[in-house]
XYZ file of C-alpha atoms in Angstrom:
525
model
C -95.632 52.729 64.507
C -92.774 52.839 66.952
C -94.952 54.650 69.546
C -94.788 52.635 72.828
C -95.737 52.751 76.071
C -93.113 53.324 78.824
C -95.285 51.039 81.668
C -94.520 49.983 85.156
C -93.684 47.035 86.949
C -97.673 47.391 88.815
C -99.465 48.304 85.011
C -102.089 45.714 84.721
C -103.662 44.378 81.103
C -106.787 46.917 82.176
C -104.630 49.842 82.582
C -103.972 49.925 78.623
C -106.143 51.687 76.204
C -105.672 49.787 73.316
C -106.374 46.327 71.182
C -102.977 45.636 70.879
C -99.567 47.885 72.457
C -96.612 47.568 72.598
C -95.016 48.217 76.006
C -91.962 48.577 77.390
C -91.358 46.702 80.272
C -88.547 48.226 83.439
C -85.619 46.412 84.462
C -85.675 44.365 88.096
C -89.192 44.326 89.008
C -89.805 42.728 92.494
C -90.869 39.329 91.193
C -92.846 38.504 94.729
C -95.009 41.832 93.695
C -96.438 40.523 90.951
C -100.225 39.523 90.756
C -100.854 37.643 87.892
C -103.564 35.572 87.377
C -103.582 32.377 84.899
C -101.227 31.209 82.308
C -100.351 31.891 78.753
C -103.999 33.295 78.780
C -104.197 36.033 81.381
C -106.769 37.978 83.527
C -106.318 41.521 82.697
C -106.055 42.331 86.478
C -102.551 40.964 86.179
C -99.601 43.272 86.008
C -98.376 42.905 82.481
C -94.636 43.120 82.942
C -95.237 40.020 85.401
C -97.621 37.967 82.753
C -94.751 39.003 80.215
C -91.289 37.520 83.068
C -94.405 34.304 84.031
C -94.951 33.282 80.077
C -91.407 33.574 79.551
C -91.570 36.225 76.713
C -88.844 38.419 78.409
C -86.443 38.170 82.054
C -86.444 40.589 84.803
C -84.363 42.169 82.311
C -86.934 44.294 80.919
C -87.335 44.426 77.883
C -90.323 45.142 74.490
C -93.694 43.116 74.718
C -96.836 43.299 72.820
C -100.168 42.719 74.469
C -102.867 41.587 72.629
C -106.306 42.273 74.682
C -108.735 38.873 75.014
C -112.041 38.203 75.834
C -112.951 37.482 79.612
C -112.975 33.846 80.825
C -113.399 31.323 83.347
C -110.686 29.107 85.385
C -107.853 30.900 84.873
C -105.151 28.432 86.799
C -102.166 28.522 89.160
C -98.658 27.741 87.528
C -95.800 28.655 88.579
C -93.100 29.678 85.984
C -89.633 31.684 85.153
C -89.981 32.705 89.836
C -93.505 34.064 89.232
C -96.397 31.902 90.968
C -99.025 33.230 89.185
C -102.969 32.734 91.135
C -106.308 31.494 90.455
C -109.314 33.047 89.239
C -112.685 32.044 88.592
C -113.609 34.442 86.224
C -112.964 37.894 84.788
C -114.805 40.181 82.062
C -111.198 40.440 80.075
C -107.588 38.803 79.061
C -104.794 39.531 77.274
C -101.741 37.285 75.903
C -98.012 38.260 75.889
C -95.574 38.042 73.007
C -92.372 39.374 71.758
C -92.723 42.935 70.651
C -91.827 42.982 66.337
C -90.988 46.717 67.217
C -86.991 46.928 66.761
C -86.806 50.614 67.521
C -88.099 50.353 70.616
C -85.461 47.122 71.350
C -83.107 49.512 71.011
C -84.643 52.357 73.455
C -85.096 49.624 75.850
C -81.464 48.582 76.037
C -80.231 52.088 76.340
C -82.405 52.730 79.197
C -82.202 49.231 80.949
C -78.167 49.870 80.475
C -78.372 53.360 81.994
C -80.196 52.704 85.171
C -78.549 54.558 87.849
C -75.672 51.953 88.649
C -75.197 51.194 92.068
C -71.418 51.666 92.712
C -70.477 54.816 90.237
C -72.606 57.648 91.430
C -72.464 61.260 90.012
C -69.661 63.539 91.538
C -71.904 64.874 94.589
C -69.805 65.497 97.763
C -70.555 62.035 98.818
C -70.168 61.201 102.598
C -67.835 58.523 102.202
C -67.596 57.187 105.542
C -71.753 56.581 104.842
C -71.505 54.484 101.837
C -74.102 53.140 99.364
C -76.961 54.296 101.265
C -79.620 52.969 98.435
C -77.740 49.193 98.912
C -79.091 47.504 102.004
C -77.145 44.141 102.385
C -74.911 42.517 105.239
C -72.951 39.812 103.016
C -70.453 36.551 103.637
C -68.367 35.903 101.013
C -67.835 32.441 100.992
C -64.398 31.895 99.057
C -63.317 29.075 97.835
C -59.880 27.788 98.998
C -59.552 24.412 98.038
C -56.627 22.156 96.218
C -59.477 22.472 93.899
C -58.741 26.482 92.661
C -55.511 26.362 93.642
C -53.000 29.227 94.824
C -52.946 31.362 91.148
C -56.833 31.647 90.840
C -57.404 32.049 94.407
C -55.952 35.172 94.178
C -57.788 35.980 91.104
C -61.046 35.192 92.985
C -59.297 37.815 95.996
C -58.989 40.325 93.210
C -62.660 40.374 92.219
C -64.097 40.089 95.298
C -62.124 42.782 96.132
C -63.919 44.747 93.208
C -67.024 44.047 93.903
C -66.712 44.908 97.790
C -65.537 48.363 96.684
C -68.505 48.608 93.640
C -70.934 47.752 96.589
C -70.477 51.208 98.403
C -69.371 50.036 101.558
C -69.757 52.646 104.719
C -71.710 52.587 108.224
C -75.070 53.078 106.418
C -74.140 51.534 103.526
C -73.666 47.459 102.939
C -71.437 45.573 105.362
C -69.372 42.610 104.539
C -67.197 39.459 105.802
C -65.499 36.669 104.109
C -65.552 33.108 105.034
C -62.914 30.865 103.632
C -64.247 26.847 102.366
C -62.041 24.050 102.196
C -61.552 21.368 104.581
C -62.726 23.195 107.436
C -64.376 26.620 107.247
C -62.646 29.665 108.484
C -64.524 33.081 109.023
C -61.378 35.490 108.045
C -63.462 38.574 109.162
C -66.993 39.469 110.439
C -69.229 42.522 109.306
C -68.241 44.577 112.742
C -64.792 44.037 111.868
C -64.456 46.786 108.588
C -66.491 49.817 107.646
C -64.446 51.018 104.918
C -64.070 49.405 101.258
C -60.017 50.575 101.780
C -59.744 48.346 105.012
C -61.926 45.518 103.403
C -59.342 45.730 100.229
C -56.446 45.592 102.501
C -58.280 42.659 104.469
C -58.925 40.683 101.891
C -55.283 41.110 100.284
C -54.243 39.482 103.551
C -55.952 36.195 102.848
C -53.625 33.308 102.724
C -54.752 29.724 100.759
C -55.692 26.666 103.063
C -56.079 23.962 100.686
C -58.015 20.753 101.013
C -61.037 19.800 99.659
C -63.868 21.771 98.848
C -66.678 21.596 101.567
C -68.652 24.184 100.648
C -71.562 22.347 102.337
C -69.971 22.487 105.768
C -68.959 26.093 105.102
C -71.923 27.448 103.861
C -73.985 25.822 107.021
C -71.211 26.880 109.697
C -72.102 30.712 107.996
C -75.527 30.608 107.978
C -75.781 29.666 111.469
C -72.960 31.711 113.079
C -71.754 34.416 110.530
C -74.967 36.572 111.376
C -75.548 37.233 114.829
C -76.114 40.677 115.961
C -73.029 40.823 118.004
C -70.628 39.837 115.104
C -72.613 42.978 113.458
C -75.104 42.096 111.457
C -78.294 44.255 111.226
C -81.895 43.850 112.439
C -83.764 44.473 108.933
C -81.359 44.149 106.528
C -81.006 41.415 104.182
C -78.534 38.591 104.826
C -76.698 36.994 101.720
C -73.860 34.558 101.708
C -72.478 34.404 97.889
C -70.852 31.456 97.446
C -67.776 31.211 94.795
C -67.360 27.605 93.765
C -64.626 26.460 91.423
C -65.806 23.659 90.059
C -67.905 21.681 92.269
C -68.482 21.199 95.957
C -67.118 18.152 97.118
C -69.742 17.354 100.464
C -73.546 17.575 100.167
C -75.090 21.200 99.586
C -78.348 20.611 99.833
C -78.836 20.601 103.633
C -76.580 23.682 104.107
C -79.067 25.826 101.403
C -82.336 24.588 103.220
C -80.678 25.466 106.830
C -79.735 28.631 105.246
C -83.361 29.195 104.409
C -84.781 29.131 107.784
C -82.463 31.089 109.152
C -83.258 33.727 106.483
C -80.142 33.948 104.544
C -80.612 34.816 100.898
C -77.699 32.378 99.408
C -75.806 33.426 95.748
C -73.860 30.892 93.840
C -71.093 32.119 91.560
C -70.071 28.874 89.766
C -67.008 29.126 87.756
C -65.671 26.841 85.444
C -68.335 24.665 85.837
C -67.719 20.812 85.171
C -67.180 19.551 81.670
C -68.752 16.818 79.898
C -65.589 14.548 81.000
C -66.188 15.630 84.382
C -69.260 15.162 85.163
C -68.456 11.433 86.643
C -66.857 12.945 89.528
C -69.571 15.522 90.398
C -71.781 13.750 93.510
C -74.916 15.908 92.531
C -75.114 17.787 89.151
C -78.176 19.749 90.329
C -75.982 21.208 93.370
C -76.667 24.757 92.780
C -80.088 24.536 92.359
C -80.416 22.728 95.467
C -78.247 25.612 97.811
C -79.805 29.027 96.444
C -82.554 30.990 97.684
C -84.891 30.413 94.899
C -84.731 28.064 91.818
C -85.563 31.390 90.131
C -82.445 32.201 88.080
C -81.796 35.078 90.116
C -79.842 33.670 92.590
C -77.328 31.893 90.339
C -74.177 33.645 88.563
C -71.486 32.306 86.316
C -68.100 32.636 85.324
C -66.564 30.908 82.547
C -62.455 31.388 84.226
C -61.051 33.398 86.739
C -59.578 35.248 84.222
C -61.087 38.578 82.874
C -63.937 39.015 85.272
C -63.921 42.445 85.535
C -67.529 42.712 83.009
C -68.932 40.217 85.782
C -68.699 42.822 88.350
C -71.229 45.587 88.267
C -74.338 42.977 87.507
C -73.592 41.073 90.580
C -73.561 43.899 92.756
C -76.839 45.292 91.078
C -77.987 41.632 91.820
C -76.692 41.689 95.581
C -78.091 45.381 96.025
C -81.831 44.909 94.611
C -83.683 44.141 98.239
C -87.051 43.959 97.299
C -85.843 40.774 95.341
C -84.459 38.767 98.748
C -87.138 36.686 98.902
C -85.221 34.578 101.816
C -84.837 37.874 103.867
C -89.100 37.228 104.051
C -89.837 35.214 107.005
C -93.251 35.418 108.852
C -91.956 37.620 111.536
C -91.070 40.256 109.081
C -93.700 40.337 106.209
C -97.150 39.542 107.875
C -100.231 42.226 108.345
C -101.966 41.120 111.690
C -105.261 42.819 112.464
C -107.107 42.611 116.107
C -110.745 42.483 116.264
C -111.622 43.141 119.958
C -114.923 42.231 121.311
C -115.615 45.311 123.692
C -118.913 43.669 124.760
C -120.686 44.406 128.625
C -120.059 40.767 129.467
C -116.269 41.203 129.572
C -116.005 43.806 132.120
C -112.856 45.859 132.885
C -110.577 43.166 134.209
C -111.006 40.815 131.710
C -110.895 43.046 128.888
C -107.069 43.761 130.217
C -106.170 40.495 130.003
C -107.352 40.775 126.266
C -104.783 43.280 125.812
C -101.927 41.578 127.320
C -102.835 38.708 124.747
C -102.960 40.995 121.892
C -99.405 42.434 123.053
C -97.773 39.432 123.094
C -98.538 38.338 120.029
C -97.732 41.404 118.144
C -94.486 41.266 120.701
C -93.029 38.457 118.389
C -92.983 39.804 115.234
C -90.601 42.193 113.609
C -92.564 45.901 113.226
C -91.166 48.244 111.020
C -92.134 50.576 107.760
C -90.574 47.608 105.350
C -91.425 44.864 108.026
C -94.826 43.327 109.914
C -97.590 45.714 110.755
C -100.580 45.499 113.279
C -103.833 47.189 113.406
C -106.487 46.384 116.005
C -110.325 47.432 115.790
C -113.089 47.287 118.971
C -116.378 46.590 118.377
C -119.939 46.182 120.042
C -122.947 46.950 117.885
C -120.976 49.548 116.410
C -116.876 49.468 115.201
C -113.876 51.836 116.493
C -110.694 51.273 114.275
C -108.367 52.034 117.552
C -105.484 51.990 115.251
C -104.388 50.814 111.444
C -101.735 49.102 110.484
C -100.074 52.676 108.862
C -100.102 54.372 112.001
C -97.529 52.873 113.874
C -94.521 51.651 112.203
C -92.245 50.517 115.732
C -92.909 47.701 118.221
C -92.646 50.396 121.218
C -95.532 52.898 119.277
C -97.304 49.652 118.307
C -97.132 48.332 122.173
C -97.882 51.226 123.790
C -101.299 51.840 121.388
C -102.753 48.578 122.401
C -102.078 49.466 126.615
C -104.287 52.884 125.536
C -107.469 51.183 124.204
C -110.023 52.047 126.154
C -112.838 49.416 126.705
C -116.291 50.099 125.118
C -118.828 48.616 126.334
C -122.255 47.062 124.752
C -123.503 44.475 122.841
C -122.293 42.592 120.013
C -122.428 42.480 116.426
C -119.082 40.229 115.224
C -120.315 39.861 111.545
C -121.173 43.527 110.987
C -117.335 44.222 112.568
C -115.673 41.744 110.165
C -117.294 43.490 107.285
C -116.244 46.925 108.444
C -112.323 45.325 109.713
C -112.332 43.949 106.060
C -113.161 46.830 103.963
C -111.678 49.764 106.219
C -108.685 47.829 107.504
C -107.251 45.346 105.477
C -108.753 47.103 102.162
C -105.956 49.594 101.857
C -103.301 47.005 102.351
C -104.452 45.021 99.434
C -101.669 45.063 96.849
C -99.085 45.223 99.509
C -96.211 42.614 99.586
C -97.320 41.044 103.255
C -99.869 38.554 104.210
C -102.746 39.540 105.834
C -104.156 37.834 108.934
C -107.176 38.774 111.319
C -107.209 37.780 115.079
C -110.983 37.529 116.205
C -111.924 38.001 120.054
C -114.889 37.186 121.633
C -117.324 36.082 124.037
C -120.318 35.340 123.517
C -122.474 34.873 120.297
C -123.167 37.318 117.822
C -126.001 39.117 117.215
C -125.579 39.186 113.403
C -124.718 36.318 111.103
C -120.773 35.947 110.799
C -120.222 33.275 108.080
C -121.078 35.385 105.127
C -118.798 37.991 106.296
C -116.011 36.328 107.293
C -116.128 33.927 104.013
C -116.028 37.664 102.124
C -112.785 38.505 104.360
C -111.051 35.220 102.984
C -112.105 35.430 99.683
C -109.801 39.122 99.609
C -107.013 37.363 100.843
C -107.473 37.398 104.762
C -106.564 34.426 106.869
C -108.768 34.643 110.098
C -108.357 32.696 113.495
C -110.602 33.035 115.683
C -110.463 33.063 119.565
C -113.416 32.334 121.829
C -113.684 33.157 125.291
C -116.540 31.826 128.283
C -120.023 31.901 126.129
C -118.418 32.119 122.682
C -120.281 29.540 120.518
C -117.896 26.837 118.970
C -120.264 27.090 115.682
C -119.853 30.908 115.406
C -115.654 30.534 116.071
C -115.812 27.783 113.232
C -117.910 29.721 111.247
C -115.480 32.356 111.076
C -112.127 30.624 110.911
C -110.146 29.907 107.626
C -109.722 26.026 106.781
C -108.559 24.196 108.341
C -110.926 25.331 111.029
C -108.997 23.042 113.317
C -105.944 24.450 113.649
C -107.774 28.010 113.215
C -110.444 28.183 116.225
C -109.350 28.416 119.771
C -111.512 28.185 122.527
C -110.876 28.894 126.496
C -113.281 28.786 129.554
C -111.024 31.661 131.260
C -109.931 34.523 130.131
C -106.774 33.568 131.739
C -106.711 30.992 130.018
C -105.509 33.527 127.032
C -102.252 33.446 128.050
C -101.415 30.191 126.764
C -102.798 30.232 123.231
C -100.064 32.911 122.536
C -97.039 30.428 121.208
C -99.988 28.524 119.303
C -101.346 31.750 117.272
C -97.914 32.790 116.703
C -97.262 29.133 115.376
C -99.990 28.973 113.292
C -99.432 32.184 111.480
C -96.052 31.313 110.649
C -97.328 27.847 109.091
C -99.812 29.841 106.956
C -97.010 31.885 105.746
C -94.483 29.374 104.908
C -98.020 27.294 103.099
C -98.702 30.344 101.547
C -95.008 30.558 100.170
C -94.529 26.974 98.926
């Protein structure tokens, strides 16, 4: 039959009806949304179209797969393949395997309609604001040009000529993507910054003024001197926008790249390499490190990698880099912990605080959140109070802006009573962190309290873990140790802090912060 189903990048294996189907997977799924769970053998909780990009059947070109449903089993494992890291299960009641679809109609469907997503830089005759730009393409970029003895004077202004194209496919405007160019050779030059031009018609004209330096190609040096001063917010770049650096390299780089692409990293630049000409056979002997543009790009995922056979004829090599350079939701660099963590408070509001105290709670809880990057498409904090009973003050969807966020916390009013810590765990869990389940942040839980709990805690807060919740817990005067190690993640260590004072609050905030970011970054390797 050539019946198929049209699924989506979130359709799991128990979302289809049938024994065997043939789907149809969409182009440029976020690969760091993907839950899938074991390896050639899957869980059907995983998203197909992931199971489908993990075994390798298809790329995050879309594309025709068949799934065959299996029974359930036990031990599905953790591999990571083709930029999916695909998760452990213990067991599941059903499975299904991936392979190519045999179904050569639907091929054919599927490459008109992967070819006629809407393209980024054409858009349909609307009176577009032009001064706006690409509104859907959310990027602040550095091209990095190469302009050493290396390319030479001719191809150097071939490589002017398609940058220039693909600045003015991008959509540049004021709400649209912003970009500079950086010139490598012997010493890097930033030509111009992203304050500098709003307009692809200045950018054009900009980039036509470019003149060839010459020497040798130390694309290391230049790609570190960009990643560390290209972006600052007075030279115009963006809070919340991705950073990218796209790096043209003729040839090969002639200084170490590998130290540039990790301090790249943790500054949060998203790095492309456009290798052209890459070395021959007889060249290879000169090259320091084959492996160099592995070693400099975001992600060894194949996303983050583009060739060129020449300089000449590039035009075709336009449009898919700028799809590449406008999908955000794949800038898995642009993720640090300050932007893509969920951190839930869980406030003792017991009578042995008292009024006073329970303010210097707050001002703990503030300057935590303080640190971390709030937005709709960033961090989120949510903060519960409990006693024998729970009050969910606020959740992490009702805010969406440090100042709303900030200003919620100073209006919690204390409660008052006894205290029940495993009941409010149980409640934070399910009520709180439930919702954000399949979203694309981490979740974390910050537990205050002082004194022991009436209820047992362990069995609740092992529950919270198990559904993906780091806790750390925070005792204060009477606070058990056993109960604050009973309720932090492993290792318990570096997850349970303890203070006589409630002053002494104060100076745990640089270690929680600290500690969440190391979780994320673990959680990330």
């Amino acid at each position: 039959s050539l019946a198929s189903t049209a699924v989506t990048c979130f359709t799991r294996g128990l979302d289809l009806r049938k024994e065997t189907e043939d789907v149809l997977c969409p182009a440029n799924c976020p690969l760091w949304q993907f839950y899938v769970f074991g390896d050639g053998v899957y869980a059907s909780l995983s998203s197909v179209c992931g199971a489908a990009i993990h075994s390798g059947v298809i790329t995050n070109a879309g594309g025709a797969v068949r799934i065959q449903t299996l029974p359930g089993q036990e031990n599905y494992p953790a591999v990571n393949a083709n930029g999916i890291q695909s998760q452990v299960l213990t067991r599941w009641a059903s499975s299904f395997s991936v392979t190519r679809s045999k179904n050569t109609a639907l091929e054919a469907v599927g490459r008109s309609v992967s070819t006629a997503r809407p393209s980024t830089g054409k858009r349909p005759k609307k009176t577009l604001d032009k001064k706006a730009g690409n509104k859907d393409c959310k990027a602040d970029i550095a091209f990095l040009i190469d302009g050493s003895y290396n390319i030479g004077q001719r191809r150097f202004n071939l490589q002017k000529n398609f940058v220039g194209k693909v600045a003015v496919m991008l959509g540049i405007g004021t709400e649209g993507p912003h970009v500079g160019v950086v010139q490598a050779s012997e010493h890097p030059k930033i030509e111009f910054y992203l304050k500098n031009f709003t307009a692809a018609k200045e950018v054009l004209f900009a980039i036509k003024e470019l003149g060839f330096r010459g020497g040798n190609s130390n694309t290391g040096k230049a790609l570190k001197h960009t990643a560390q001063k290209f972006f600052s917010l007075e030279n115009g770049a963006r809070k919340g926008i991705p950073k990218i650096i796209v790096v043209f390299l003729d040839g090969w780089p002639s200084d170490d790249i590998e130290e540039a692409g990790i301090v790249a990293r943790e500054f949060g630049v998203n790095v492309f390499i456009v290798s052209v000409a890459k070395p021959t056979t007889e060249e290879l002997g000169m090259v320091q490190d084959i492996g160099f543009v592995d070693k400099a790009v975001c992600r060894n995922n194949g996303f983050f990698s583009y060739q060129m056979p020449t300089w000449f004829g590039t035009t075709k090599y336009v449009k898919p880099l700028v799809q590449k350079l406008c999908s955000h939701e794949q800038m898995l660099c642009s993720k640090t912990c300050y932007n893509s963590v969920n951190i839930g408070f869980l406030i003792d509001g017991s009578s042995s605080i008292g009024d006073s105290n329970f303010r210097l709670v707050l001002e703990f809880i503030s300057n935590v959140a303080k640190a971390f990057e709030i937005s709709d498409i960033g961090s989120k904090i949510a903060a519960v109070q409990f006693t024998y009973d729970q009050r969910t003050e606020f959740s992490f969807t009702d805010y969406t802006t440090k100042e709303k966020v900030l200003s919620a916390i100073r209006n919690i009013r204390y409660m008052s009573g006894g205290t029940a810590t495993g009941d409010a765990i149980s409640f934070t869990s399910r009520n709180v962190f439930g919702p954000m389940k399949d979203g694309p942040n981490k979740n974390f839980l910050v537990v205050l309290t002082d004194g022991q709990s009436y209820d047992d805690v362990r069995g609740p807060a092992a529950a919270a873990q198990k559904a993906g919740t780091t806790i750390f817990s925070v005792g204060v005067a009477w606070a058990p140790l056993d109960d604050l190690k009973d309720m932090a993640s492993e290792p318990r260590e570096s997850h349970t802090f303890f203070t006589r004072e409630f002053t002494g609050l104060e100076q745990m905030v640089p270690d929680i912060i600290r500690g969440i970011c190391k979780d994320f970054l673990d959680s990330k390797q």
